[in-house]
Short mmCIF file of C-alpha atoms and ligand atoms in Angstrom, two decimals:
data_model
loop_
_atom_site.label_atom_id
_atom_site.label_comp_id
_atom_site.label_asym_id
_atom_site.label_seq_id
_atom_site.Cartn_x
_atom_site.Cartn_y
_atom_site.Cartn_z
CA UNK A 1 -7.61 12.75 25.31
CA UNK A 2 -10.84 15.14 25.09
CA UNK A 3 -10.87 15.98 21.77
CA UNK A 4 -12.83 19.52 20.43
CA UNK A 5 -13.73 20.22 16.83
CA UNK A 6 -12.46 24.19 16.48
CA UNK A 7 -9.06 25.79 15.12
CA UNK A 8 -7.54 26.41 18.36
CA UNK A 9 -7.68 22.61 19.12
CA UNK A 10 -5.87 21.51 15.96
CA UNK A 11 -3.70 23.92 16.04
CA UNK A 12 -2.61 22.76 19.82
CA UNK A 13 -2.52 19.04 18.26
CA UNK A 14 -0.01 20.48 15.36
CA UNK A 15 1.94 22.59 18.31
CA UNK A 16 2.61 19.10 20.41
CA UNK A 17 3.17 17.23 16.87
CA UNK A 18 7.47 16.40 16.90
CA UNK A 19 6.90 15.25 13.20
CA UNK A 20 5.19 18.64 11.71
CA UNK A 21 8.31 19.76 10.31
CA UNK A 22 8.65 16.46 7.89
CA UNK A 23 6.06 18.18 6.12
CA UNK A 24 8.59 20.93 4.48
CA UNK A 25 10.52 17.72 3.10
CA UNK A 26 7.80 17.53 0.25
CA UNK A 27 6.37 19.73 -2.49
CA UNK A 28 3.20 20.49 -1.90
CA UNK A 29 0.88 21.39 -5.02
CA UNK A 30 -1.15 24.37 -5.73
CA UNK A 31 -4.69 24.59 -6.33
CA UNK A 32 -4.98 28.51 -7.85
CA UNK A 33 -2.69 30.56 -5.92
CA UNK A 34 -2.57 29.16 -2.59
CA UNK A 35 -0.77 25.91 -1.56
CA UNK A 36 -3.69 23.20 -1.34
CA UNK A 37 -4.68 20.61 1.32
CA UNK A 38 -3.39 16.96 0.08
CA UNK A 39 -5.70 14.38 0.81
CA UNK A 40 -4.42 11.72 -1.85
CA UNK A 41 -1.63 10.62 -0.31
CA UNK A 42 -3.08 7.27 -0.68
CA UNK A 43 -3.11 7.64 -4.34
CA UNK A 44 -0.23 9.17 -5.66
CA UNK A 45 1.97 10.30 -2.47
CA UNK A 46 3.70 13.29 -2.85
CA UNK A 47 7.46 14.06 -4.11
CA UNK A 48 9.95 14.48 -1.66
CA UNK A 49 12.79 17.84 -2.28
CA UNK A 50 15.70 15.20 -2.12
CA UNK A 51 13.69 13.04 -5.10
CA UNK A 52 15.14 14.97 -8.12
CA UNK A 53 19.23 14.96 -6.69
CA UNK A 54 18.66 11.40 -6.15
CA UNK A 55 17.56 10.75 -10.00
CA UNK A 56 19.94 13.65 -11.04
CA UNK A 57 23.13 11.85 -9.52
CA UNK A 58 21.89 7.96 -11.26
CA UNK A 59 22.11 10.38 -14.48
CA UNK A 60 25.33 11.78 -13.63
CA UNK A 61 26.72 8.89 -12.84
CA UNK A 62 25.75 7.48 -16.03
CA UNK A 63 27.59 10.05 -18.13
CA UNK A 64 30.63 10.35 -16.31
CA UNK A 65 31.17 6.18 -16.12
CA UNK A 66 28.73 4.57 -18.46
CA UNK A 67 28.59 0.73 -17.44
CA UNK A 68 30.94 1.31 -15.47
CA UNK A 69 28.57 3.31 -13.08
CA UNK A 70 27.49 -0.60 -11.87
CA UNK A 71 30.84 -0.68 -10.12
CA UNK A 72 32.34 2.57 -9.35
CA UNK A 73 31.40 6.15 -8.68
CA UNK A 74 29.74 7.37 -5.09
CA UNK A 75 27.15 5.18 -5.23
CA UNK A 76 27.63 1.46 -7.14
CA UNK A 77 24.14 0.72 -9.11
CA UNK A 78 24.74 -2.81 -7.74
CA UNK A 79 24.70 -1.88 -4.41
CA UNK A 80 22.18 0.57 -4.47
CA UNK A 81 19.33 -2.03 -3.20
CA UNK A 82 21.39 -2.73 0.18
CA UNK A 83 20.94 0.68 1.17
CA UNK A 84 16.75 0.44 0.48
CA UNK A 85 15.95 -3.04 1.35
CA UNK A 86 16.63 -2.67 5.56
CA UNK A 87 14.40 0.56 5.26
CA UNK A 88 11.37 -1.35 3.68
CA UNK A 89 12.06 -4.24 5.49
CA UNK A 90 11.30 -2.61 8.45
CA UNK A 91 8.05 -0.71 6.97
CA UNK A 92 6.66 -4.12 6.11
CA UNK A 93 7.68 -6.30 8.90
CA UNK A 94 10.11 -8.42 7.11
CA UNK A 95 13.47 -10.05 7.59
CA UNK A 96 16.07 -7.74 4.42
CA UNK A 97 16.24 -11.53 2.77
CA UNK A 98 12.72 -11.91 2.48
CA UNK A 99 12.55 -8.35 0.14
CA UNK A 100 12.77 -7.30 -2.87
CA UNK A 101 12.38 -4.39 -5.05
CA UNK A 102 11.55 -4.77 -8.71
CA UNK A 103 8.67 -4.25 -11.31
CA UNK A 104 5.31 -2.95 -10.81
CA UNK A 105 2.52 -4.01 -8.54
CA UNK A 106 0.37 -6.28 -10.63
CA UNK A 107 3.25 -7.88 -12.00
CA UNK A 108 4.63 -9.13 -8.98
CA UNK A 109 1.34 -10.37 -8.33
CA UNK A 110 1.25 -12.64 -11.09
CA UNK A 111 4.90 -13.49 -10.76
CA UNK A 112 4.38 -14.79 -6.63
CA UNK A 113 0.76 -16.62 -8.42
CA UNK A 114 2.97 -17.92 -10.30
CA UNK A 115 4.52 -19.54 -7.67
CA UNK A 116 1.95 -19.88 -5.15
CA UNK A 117 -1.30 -20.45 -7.46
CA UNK A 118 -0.76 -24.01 -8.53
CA UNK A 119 -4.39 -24.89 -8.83
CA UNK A 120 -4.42 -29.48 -8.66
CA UNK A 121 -7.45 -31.21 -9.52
CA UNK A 122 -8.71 -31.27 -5.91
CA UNK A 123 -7.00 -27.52 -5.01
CA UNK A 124 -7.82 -25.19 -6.31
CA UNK A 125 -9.55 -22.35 -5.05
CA UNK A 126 -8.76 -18.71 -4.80
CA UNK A 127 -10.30 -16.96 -1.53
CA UNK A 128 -10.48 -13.17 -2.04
CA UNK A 129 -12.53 -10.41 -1.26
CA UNK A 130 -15.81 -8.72 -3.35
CA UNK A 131 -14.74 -5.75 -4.77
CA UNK A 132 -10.94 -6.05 -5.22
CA UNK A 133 -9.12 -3.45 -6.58
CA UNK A 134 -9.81 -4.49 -10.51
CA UNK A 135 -6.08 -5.40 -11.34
CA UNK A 136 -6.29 -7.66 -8.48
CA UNK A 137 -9.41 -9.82 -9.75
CA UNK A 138 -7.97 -9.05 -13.91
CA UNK A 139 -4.89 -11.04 -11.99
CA UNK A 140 -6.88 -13.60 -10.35
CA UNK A 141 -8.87 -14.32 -13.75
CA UNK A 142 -6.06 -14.10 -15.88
CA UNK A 143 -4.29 -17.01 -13.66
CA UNK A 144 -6.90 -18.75 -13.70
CA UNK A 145 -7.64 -19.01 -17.26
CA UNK A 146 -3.85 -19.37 -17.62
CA UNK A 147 -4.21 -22.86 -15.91
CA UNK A 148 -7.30 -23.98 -18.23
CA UNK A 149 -9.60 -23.43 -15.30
CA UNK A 150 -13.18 -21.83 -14.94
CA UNK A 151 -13.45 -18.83 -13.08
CA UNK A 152 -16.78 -18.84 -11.54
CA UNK A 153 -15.42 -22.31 -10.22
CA UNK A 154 -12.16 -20.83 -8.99
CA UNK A 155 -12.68 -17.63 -7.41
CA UNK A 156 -14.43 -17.29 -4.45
CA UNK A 157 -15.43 -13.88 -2.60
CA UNK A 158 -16.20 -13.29 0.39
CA UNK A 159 -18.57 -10.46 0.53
CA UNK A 160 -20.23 -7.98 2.93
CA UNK A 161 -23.33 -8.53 4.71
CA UNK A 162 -26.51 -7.62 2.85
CA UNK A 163 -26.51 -4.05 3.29
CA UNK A 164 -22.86 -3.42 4.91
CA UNK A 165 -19.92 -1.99 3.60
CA UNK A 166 -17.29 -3.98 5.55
CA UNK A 167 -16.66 -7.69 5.31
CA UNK A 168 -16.64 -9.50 8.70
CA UNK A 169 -13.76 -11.21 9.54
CA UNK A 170 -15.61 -14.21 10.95
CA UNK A 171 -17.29 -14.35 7.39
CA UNK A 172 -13.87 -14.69 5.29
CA UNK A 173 -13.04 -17.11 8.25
CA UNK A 174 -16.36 -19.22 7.88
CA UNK A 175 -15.59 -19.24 4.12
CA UNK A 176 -11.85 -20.46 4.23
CA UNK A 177 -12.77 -23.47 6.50
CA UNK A 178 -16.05 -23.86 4.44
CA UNK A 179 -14.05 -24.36 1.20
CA UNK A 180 -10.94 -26.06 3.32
CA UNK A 181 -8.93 -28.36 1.18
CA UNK A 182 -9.99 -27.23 -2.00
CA UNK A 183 -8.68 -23.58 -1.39
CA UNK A 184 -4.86 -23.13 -3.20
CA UNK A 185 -4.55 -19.35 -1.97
CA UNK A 186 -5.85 -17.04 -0.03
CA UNK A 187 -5.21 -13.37 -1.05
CA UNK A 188 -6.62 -10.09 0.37
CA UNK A 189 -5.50 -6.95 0.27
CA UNK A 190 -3.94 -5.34 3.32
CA UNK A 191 -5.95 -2.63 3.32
CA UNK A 192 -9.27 -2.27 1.10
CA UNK A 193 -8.77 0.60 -1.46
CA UNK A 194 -12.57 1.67 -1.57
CA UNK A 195 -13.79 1.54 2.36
CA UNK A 196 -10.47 1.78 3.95
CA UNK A 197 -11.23 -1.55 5.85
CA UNK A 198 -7.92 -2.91 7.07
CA UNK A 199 -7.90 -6.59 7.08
CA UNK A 200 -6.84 -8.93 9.61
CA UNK A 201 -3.70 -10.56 8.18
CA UNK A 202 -2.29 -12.11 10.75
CA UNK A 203 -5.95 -14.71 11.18
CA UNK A 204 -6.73 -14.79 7.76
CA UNK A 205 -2.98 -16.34 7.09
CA UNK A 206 -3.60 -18.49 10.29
CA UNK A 207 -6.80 -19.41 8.93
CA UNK A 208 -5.86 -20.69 5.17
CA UNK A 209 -2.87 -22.14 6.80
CA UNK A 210 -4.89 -24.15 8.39
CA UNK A 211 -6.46 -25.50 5.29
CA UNK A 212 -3.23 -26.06 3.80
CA UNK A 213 -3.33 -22.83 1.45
CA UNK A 214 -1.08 -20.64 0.99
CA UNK A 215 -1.76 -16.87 2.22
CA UNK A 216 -0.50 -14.21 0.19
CA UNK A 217 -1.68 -10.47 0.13
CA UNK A 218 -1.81 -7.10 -2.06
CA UNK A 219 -0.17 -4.56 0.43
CA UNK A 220 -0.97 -1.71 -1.87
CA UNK A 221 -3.08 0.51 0.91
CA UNK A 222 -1.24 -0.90 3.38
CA UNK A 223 2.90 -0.63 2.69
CA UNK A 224 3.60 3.28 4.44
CA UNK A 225 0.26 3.30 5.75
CA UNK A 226 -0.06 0.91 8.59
CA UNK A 227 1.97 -1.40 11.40
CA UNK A 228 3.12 -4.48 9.34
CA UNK A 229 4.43 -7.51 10.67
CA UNK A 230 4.93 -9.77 7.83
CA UNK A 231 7.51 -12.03 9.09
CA UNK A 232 5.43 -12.87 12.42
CA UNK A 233 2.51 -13.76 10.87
CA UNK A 234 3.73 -16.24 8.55
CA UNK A 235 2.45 -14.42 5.58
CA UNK A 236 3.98 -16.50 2.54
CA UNK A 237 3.85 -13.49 -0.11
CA UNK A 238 2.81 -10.31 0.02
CA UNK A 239 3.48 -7.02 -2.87
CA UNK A 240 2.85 -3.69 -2.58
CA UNK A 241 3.39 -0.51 -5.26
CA UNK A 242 5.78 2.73 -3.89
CA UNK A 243 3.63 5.33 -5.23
CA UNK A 244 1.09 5.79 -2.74
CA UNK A 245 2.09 6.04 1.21
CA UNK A 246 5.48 5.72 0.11
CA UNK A 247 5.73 9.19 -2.51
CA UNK A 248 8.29 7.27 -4.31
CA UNK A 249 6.67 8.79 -7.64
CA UNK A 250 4.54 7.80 -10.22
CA UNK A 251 4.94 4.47 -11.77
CA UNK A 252 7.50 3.81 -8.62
CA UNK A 253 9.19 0.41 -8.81
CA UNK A 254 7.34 -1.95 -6.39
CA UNK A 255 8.18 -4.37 -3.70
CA UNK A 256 7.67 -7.88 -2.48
CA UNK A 257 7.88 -10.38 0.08
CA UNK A 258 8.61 -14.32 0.52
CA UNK A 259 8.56 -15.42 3.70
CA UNK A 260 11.94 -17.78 4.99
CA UNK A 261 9.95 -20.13 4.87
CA UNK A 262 9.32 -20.22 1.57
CA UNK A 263 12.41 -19.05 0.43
CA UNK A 264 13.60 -22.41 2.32
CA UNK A 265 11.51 -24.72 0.01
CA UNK A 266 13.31 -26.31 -2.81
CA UNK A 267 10.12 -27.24 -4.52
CA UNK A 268 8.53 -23.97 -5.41
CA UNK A 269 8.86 -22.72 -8.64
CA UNK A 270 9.29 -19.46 -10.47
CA UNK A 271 9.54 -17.59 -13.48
CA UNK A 272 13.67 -16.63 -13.27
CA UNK A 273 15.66 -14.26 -15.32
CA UNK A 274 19.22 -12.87 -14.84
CA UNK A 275 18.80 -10.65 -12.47
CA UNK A 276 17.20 -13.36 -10.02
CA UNK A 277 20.56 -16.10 -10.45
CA UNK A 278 22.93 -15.02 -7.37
CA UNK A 279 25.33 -12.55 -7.17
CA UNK A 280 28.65 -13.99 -7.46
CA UNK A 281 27.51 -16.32 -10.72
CA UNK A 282 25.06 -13.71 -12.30
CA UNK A 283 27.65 -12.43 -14.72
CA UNK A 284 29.49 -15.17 -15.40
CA UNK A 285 26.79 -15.82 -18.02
CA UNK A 286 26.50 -19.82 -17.64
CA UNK A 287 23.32 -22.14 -18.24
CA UNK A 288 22.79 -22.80 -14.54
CA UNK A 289 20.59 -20.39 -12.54
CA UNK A 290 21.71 -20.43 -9.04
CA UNK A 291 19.08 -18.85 -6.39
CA UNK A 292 20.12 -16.92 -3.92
CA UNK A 293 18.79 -18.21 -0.45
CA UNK A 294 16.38 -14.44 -0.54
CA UNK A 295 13.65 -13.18 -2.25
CA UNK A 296 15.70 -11.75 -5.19
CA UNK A 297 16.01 -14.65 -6.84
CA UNK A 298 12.46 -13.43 -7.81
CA UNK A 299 14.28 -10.76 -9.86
CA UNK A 300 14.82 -10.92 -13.69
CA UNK A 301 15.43 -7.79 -15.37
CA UNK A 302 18.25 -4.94 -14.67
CA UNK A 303 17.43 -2.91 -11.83
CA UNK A 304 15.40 0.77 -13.42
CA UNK A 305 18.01 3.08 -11.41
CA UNK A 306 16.13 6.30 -11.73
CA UNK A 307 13.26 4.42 -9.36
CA UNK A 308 15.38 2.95 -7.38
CA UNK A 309 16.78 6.78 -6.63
CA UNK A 310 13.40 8.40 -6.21
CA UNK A 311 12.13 5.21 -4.06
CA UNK A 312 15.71 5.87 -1.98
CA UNK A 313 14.79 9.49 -1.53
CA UNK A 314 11.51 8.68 -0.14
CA UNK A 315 12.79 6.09 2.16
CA UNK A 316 14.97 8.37 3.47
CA UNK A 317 12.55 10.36 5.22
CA UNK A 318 10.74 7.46 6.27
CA UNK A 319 14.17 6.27 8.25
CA UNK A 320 14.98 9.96 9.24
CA UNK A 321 11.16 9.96 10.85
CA UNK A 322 10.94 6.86 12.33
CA UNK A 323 8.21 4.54 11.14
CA UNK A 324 6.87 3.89 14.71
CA UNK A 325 6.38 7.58 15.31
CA UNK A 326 4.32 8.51 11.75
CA UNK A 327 2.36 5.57 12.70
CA UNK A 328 1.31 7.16 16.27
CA UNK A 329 0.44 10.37 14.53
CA UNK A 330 -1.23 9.07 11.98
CA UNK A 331 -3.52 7.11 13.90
CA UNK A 332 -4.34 10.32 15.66
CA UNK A 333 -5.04 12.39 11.97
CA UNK A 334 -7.82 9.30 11.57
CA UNK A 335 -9.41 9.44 15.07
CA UNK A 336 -9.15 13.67 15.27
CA UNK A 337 -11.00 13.50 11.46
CA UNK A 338 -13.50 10.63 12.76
CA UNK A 339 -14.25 12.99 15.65
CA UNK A 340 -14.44 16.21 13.86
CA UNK A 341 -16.64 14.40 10.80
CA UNK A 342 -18.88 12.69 13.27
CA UNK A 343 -19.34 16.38 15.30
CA UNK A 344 -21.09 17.85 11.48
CA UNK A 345 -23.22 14.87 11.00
CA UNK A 346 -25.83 15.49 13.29
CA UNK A 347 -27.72 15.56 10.39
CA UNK A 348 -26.68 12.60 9.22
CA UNK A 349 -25.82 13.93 5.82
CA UNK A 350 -23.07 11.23 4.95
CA UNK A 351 -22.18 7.88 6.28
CA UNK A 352 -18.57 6.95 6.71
CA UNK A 353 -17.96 3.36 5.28
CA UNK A 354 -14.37 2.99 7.10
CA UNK A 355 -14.54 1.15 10.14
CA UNK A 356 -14.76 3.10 13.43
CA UNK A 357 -12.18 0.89 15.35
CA UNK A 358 -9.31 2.00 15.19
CA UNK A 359 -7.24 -1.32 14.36
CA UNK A 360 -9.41 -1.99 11.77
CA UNK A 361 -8.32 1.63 9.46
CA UNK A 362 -5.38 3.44 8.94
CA UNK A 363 -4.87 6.96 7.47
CA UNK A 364 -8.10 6.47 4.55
CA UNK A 365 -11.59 7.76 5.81
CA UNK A 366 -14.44 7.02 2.82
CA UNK A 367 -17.37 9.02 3.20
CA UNK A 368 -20.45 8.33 1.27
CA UNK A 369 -22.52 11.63 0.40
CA UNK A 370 -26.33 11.11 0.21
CA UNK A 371 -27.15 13.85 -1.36
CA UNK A 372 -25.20 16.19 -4.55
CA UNK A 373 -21.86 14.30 -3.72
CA UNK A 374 -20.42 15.00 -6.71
CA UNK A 375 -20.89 18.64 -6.88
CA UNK A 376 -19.82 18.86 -3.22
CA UNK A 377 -16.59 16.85 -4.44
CA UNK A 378 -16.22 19.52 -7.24
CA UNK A 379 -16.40 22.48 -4.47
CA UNK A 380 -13.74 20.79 -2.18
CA UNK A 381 -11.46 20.99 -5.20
CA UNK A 382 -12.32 24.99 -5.08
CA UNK A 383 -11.60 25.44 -1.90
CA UNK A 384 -8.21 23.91 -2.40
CA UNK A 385 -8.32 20.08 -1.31
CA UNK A 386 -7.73 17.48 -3.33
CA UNK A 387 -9.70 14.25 -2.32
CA UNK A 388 -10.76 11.48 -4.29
CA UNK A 389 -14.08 10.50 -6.23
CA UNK A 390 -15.20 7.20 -6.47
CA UNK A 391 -18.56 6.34 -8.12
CA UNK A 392 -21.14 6.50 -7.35
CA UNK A 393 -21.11 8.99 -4.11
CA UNK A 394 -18.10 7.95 -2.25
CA UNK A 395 -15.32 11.03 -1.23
CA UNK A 396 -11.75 9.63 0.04
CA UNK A 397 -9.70 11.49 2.25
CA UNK A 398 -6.32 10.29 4.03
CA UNK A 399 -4.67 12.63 5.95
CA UNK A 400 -1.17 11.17 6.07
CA UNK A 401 1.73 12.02 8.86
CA UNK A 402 4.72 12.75 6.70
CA UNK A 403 2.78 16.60 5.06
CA UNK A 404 -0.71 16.42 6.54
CA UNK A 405 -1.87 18.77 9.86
CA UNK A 406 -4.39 18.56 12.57
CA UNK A 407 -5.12 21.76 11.02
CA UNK A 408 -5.31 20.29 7.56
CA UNK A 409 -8.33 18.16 8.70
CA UNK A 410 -9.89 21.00 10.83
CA UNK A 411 -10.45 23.19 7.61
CA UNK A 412 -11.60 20.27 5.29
CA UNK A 413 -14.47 18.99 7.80
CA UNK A 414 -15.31 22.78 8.35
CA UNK A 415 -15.38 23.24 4.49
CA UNK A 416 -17.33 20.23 4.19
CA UNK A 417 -19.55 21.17 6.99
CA UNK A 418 -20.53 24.39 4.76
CA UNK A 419 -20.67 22.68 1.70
CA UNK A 420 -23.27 20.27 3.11
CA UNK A 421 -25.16 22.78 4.81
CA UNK A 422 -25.96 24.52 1.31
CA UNK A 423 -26.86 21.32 -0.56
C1 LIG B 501 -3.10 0.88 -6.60
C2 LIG B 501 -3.38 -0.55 -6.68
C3 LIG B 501 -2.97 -1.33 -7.76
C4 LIG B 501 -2.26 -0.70 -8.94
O1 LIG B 501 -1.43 -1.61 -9.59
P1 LIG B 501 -0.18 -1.14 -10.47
O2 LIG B 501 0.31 -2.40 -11.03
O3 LIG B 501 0.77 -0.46 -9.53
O4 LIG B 501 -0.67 -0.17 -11.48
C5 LIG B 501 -3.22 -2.69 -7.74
N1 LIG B 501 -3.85 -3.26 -6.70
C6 LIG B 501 -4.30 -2.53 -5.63
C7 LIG B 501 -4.97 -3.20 -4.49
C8 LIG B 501 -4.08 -1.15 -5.61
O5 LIG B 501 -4.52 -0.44 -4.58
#
């Protein structure tokens, strides 16, 4: 398609878009007096209308049957994961048994380390990229000093060419098979939170399988955000928060993955609590811990119900839109806002660090300002669209499927095109 940067064109784009009305589904927040543009869906998503019956029924439910409320009432608490797990199953690319909801992202980080970092005295290496979200290299550390082990010995990043922004996936390869048998894990993130760089999971899992490593990923930028296939490309753990793509609300409770074959193998180990021993024994209160044959038996503590609702809510929509089809519209948000920002750089005012190919990014587009970013950040807020800042120059912007317009983009790049033209 012949794309054109002007109103009447993104308007046409929102006219032929079957998904526009999702966007009603969500509340969107004001900036002043006028409903804004919301760019920060990969930050904190945004709340869905059916979010606060969700919550408000868990709490209902609690009055009217206390404890009880586990068993009985419209909506078991026990059960309430079998109506979520097939929904982010699907998002992520995984079999239902291979998925579980529970705690917070950097905790179920260090829980599947815990399992799949077992450094030996000849393996031991962590492969990761530069520039990791911090929680992800305060994880890595952390294990590693948790094992007696020296970090500038165990962690190895693969970093950017001198001068680039984006890693090169022949570099992490070059690096796994440099470091081969000493590597214990591989672990990337799905989707890089700074440049928007999506990484190549399915090669990079290949590749420190091939070593003999384990493979294991931080799905943060990725779960909600881009085509997954988890299962298929013999990723052995992966976790991922709810809050961002997936509006499931601030502090949402997260997810993970263990891949069959994994959950298969007797010999790995794990941190277990009650809420991980199976089903039919977990209340009989005995010594024995018996794991179910998914990834629950990560579990330990009682489910929170009140994220479980809001998470439910969101997934909802996701189900009611079809993954597959927010997928095809958002890659078209990205490539209509890499047009329309490439049309106003003639300049050459700001470079975009996200990756022009298209498999390579999914709804995040970084821009790095050259000149007065900052106070061009501040003005965007003025004019009503939340972005992000990242030091020292770098503006984030993802237009996302479920509440974002063809439109939405067409005013921000012609805001920004003003802004820069005065600065
Ligand atoms: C957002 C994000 C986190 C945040 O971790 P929480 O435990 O949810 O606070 C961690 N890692 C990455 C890669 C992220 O993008």
């Amino acid at each position: 398609m012949e794309l054109e940067y002007n109103l009447d064109f993104a308007k046409s784009l929102d006219a032929k878009d079957t998904l526009k009305h999702f966007k009603e589904q969500f509340y969107i927040p004001y900036i002043g007096d006028k409903a804004s543009i919301y760019f920060l869906g990969n930050s904190l998503g945004l709340q869905p209308k059916t979010a606060q019956n969700e919550v408000l029924n868990v709490m209902e439910n609690w009055a009217n049957y206390g404890v009880e409320g586990f068993f009985i009432g419209d909506e078991p608490w026990l059960n309430y994961h079998k109506e979520i797990t097939p929904i982010i199953s699907k998002i992520v690319g995984a079999q239902p048994q291979e998925v579980v909801t529970m705690n917070h992202l950097t905790v179920n980080l260090h829980l599947l380390m815990m399992s799949f970092y077992k450094p030996t005295k000849t393996r031991y290496k962590i492969i990761c990229e530069s520039k990791a979200f911090p929680s992800d290299q305060y994880t890595f550390q952390s294990q590693v000093k948790m094992h007696g082990l020296n970090i500038d010995d165990c962690i190895i990043e693969v970093t950017p060419k001198e001068g680039e922004e984006i890693i090169k996936l022949e570099d992490i390869i070059d690096t796994i098979e440099k470091h081969n048998d000493s590597i214990a894990l591989v672990c990337f993130s799905g989707v890089n939170y700074y440049t928007g760089q999506v990484f190549d999971i399915k090669k990079i899992t290949a590749a420190a399988h091939k070593t003999g490593a384990y493979a294991g990923f931080d799905l943060a930028h990725a779960a909600g955000n881009i085509a997954l296939q988890l299962h298929n490309w013999n990723v052995d753990f992966a976790c991922w928060c709810n809050y961002k793509y997936l509006n499931s609300g601030p502090g949402a409770i997260a997810g993970a993955f263990v891949h069959q074959n994994n959950l298969q193998n007797k010999k790995l180990k794990r941190l277990e609590g009650w809420w991980g021993n199976d089903i039919t024994n977990r209340f009989k209160m005995e010594k024995t811990f018996t794991a179910p044959a998914t990834a629950e038996a990560w579990q330990m503590s009682t489910a929170p119900m009140m994220l479980l609702a809001a998470h439910k809510a969101s997934l909802n929509i996701f189900e009611e839109a079809g993954f597959e089809n927010l997928i095809t519209k958002s890659k078209l948000l990205s490539q209509y806002l890499f047009f329309a920002l490439t049309e106003i750089n003639t300049c050459n005012k700001f470079t975009i660090l996200t990756p022009l190919n298209h498999q390579e990014r999914g709804s995040q587009v970084s821009i790095s300002v050259h000149k007065n970013a900052k106070s061009i950040f501040d003005e965007l807020i003025k004019n009503g669209i939340f972005a992000d800042w990242r030091e020292p120059n770098v503006i984030r912007v993802a237009a996302v499927p479920l509440y974002n317009s063809f439109e939405d983009i067409y005013y921000f790049v012609s805001i920004l095109q003003h802004l820069l033209s005065h600065n």
